[in-house]
């Protein structure tokens, strides 16, 4: 079958690889302790939609320790074509969404709802994902087929196939960015009447903006340096926007919009490749977003941080940042009694409710993030265009299912 492989910085290619089985094989990035791991609790999916994510782009830029040949892709929606011996409740032919977190459903973390840090799927540390560096080596889903373990626990089945295909560009966002943006808002305490600042107008930031509106925010402000993405945030979502490449202190610019220099809640949808603001916007400053959202969040406010921060960044500007150590103004956060929530979104905490919101026309997340369909063969071009900063969320259609 065909799959998208990371080759070297700024290069991905379509490769022919073996069809998956219900057992982990050796390969690029596979943890040695996971090789030969049998998954009779798993299924094989025929991919209907698999998306390019900003987290993938970090690897493709060479900003992680991802090995050459790693099969990419953790945003997975597909049809069940093979069912393992121990699967009870998922059947062949089911159309399903797959959380990007791989979770066993058996460990303490899973039982407490922390599926982003499952203890049993990655021998090196808590938490795992498909097609991602240091996440256990589970094959990525930017392919024609993929194996999903612990299927009864992980998979979200769509109740009506025809209805699901009509809304597939919305439902494909359930595997990651919609729950991730929503999680950022929930952990930031967004509720009815909240004023919210979202750093970043990429797909996760746009998903967070749409989520803030769904949660009842009275004002949603989005900051970025990409004019095309800011324009999309204004026109598709109705957000207030702040061009961070322009001069002016962020609190002052927020005051111009809200009448006060602070917001109730803030979300970091940028992560470790952040750049400075204004005159410093050409230079990478990985702590910029974290420090700025502490500055503009009211006392006793909350910060949701779904933006990715890594423990290994070979392309960082200084030695400390190469191991994930940033110059964060923790004293400011302490003085203002801020609460911080970081880490992978536990997708299963939200995806069923968000599915229902989509199916009942409460939200059009595909429109909010500008879902744009491409073929599997066009994935390398999609990566290049996404890296250029286009206001699009690329949805790969491996089998022509969406086109049909």
Tab-separated table of N, CA and C in Angstrom, residues 46-49 144 165 373-376 396-404:
chain	number	residue	atom	x	y	z
A	46	UNK	N	-9.569	0.967	6.572
A	46	UNK	CA	-9.361	1.534	5.242
A	46	UNK	C	-9.601	3.029	5.383
A	47	UNK	N	-8.574	3.840	5.136
A	47	UNK	CA	-8.661	5.266	5.417
A	47	UNK	C	-9.678	5.945	4.502
A	48	UNK	N	-10.554	6.731	5.116
A	48	UNK	CA	-11.483	7.583	4.380
A	48	UNK	C	-10.941	9.008	4.347
A	49	UNK	N	-10.373	9.457	5.454
A	49	UNK	CA	-9.775	10.786	5.540
A	49	UNK	C	-8.639	10.748	6.548
A	144	UNK	N	-3.032	4.171	3.044
A	144	UNK	CA	-4.286	3.598	2.557
A	144	UNK	C	-4.987	2.774	3.632
A	165	UNK	N	-20.876	10.621	5.923
A	165	UNK	CA	-20.154	10.984	4.702
A	165	UNK	C	-20.547	12.374	4.216
A	373	UNK	N	-9.517	19.247	0.437
A	373	UNK	CA	-9.250	17.836	0.131
A	373	UNK	C	-8.166	17.709	-0.935
A	374	UNK	N	-7.211	16.793	-0.690
A	374	UNK	CA	-6.180	16.457	-1.663
A	374	UNK	C	-6.043	14.938	-1.717
A	375	UNK	N	-5.409	14.437	-2.773
A	375	UNK	CA	-5.172	12.998	-2.882
A	375	UNK	C	-3.932	12.608	-2.082
A	376	UNK	N	-3.767	11.326	-1.858
A	376	UNK	CA	-2.565	10.839	-1.166
A	376	UNK	C	-1.310	11.181	-1.957
A	396	UNK	N	-6.411	14.528	3.446
A	396	UNK	CA	-5.986	13.563	2.439
A	396	UNK	C	-7.092	12.525	2.241
A	397	UNK	N	-7.391	12.251	0.978
A	397	UNK	CA	-8.466	11.334	0.570
A	397	UNK	C	-7.815	10.143	-0.141
A	398	UNK	N	-7.311	9.142	0.616
A	398	UNK	CA	-6.472	8.089	0.006
A	398	UNK	C	-7.160	7.252	-1.065
A	399	UNK	N	-8.460	7.015	-0.921
A	399	UNK	CA	-9.168	6.125	-1.821
A	399	UNK	C	-10.195	6.839	-2.708
A	400	UNK	N	-10.196	8.154	-2.706
A	400	UNK	CA	-11.202	8.878	-3.471
A	400	UNK	C	-12.587	8.817	-2.863
A	401	UNK	N	-12.695	8.442	-1.595
A	401	UNK	CA	-14.004	8.266	-0.953
A	401	UNK	C	-14.753	9.576	-0.808
A	402	UNK	N	-14.029	10.638	-0.465
A	402	UNK	CA	-14.669	11.946	-0.280
A	402	UNK	C	-15.079	12.502	-1.633
A	403	UNK	N	-14.182	12.375	-2.609
A	403	UNK	CA	-14.510	12.861	-3.953
A	403	UNK	C	-15.742	12.174	-4.498
A	404	UNK	N	-15.848	10.878	-4.250
A	404	UNK	CA	-17.003	10.127	-4.737
A	404	UNK	C	-18.291	10.539	-4.016
